């Protein structure tokens, strides 16, 4: 069972995390990152660490260390209550410690963009799943989808893309802060999406390798029983456990005046939170108890037996209601012929094929560097099949040395060739990646402190600053580190960067979109829509023809300043430490 | 809601009382109202909850956040409309209600709840002062005749609602004044009787017919009720509880209701022969409820030598106990303005004997301390503690022990079934008795209860009568807005 939450504040959030960790459930961090002190267990053995770490379009605080501390990593493709919409955190709620968890500027409003900038196709999603699996091999990768028509096809794709879990999220979930228009008019009930996903997965023999979860106002044991019979084996709760811990549904989550201290940043009001883990545990005890009663009635010994047994749902009573008359539920309860031969539930693990990746080879050689911090330099050829390089290494470094990793240049890796996607993904402190050649998309995705250098090979005859050397969506969601690119980058460079420094000789469209921190230096031409929604950090643009200031830059949220010579000399681009 | 941070900025402020010495001199109300600005500030403490539990805490389903907001905005007339849309007589509840709404107020979880009752009182007083409360006679009459027996809050509320629906309403009252317990059961210092007269004048102007000194079933044959299309019985729960204690018939043992009624009659300028007074006496009030408290206040005003209060139950805790969680009405110690005027309060004490002198005059009370043995599934058992016997000198003992139920006179004559608690049997929500056109509401149906419940039942019963008479009704209803019963899992 899972607990999910977005708006709720530290005390309530930690309370739920402790409760779920005690009973073997999982709580969800939400998309806002998580304070690192929560990763450390309390003295009494309780853990405030959220087992599920969410990775949403904003990528707030998604670092190697954050992912390393997850038991499950959830890619939030959309939210049930507001599909297709991004999130917004108004400036007054971005208090210093919220800003720290999200790596942004205090009191500056944050925008979570509607799409993931690194996902434009199911293949991109597969790549992100692969990146995250590399970033933490023990964690399950969960893809959160919204219940909608066609979700079955997407779920099939997600299963093929090797996610371990797919979540079908219903429309009546969501925080009290979701816009009313979305709450009322967007999304579908989880029952519809779940039935479609289950049937499609079974029909294509994809069900056995993936766990199906559902959420969206599940509250009772009966809800769980129906979800199980329709095909889900895991169940997400949010409102009800929150009510158990004191929420009185004031619907003031967005006004900062929650009187019971759940959805507010107000110091005095937060003191009013009276919930305890026991409240939440008690609630789940009741849910389990009711579920057992229903299981006994239906003759099931285990929950696993129940999965997908739609013929056990008696819908007559519901259909006989005068308002429901004429409803045809047969397609929801449909059991295709394949149900006889295919697995109806998760029965095997996804094969993520991580045994022979380049990182594993390096890992074997670089033990001294990773364990003791011995300075090491290694060289390898690289090919475009070598994807997500440095994610596994960073994971191992984060496990041992925490967020701050190793001292600068501890492990220097020199590559020659054409690197695959996500070169330097989630690279943490202490790693230096030297590449002579070029890279595919997503260079330095979620970079967490590493140093990446990409330069053209000395033998190449082309002019560096006139040619593209790295792909699209480089440094998406980068949190820390440095990137030096001896050439032009593709589109969407440094989107959602929150602390990395990069030097590049030209960029495509949408550079620095939604950026909240860090420094980007572009020594060449930029594309259109530069700095859209940017709310922090600095970009230095070489703009001799004044094309940038006259149209290429999106000036909605930014200010131009010329660089004075003395100031430029004095300015030091210090590595940010946090 | 007018000010989302109002509750953080302002503390609760209640009206104050004039000094005890001063207020004991007469039987006038002694509250000192807050200033208009202060009330508007208090209104802004309301948080406009997503789920306003006060709605359910209030038996009337008052639209509390709405009128709080209007008061905060200075829109007093709109506040009065909103208030009167669910409550016929806010001037009664604004003074006398124990305010279960405030106990259900969400703000009460973290600090003092919004002063809803005081805001209510101020709205209605302002409305009367400004002349906003005008008679609203129905535009058309249905030609149906309805009799209402009893002119307490239930009867008056039912009368006003039914009259608004266009029926011709006759209210029968056995006393010489309108109001039932409001009139003679509540001391003048809690509610001055002009407050009732002011409202009755409106009701009369709306076309309601009042018949005083008519005791249905005694000096008015029940057969005559057949002339009416429907009858609503709102006779209250007036059978007084007594004690099986030796000496109960002693001269000086007085029922609280007789004592209070006489005093109020005197205040109203009526002549009362042989009035029982507490002047110069050692008074013991048996019963620690609201009536007991009224007896304390009245005794002190009459100049009692000493006032002592007995209660057989344990002293309640000073705060909400886990057995009665928010938003429910908590069992907790209440100290009324009368208690503060001087009295010695005792809990867990039982009267063993009323001691008399040779002339049968009360001179003392023999008491014993008790404790309650509770066992799950059994009725709590009263156990006397040996060696705690005590004698209290006493010239007057007032029995404020509550009421056992309604008088059965009318039920017997009309053939109306009673329930196990001797109340007139009719279902909550439809108010029908076993006699087709007869309805019962208020204390007569539910047993002794609050004024706010009486008004609520009167309103809802009126709607049921209207449906019975006309097939449908446009009268408002709170429907199923009550808090679920504590411990009720169905």
CSV table of C-alpha atoms in Angstrom, one decimal, chain B residues 5 13 38 88 133 232 239 246-247 281 375-376 413 454:
chain,number,residue,atom,x,y,z
B,5,UNK,CA,-6.1,35.2,8.5
B,13,UNK,CA,-13.8,38.1,22.8
B,38,UNK,CA,-15.5,44.2,17.9
B,88,UNK,CA,-37.1,31.6,13.5
B,133,UNK,CA,-37.7,42.3,11.2
B,232,UNK,CA,-49.1,19.6,16.1
B,239,UNK,CA,-43.5,15.9,34.3
B,246,UNK,CA,-38.1,10.4,53.2
B,247,UNK,CA,-39.3,13.9,54.0
B,281,UNK,CA,-32.8,31.2,54.1
B,375,UNK,CA,-19.3,-1.9,34.1
B,376,UNK,CA,-19.4,-2.4,30.4
B,413,UNK,CA,-57.6,11.2,25.3
B,454,UNK,CA,-37.3,22.6,19.9
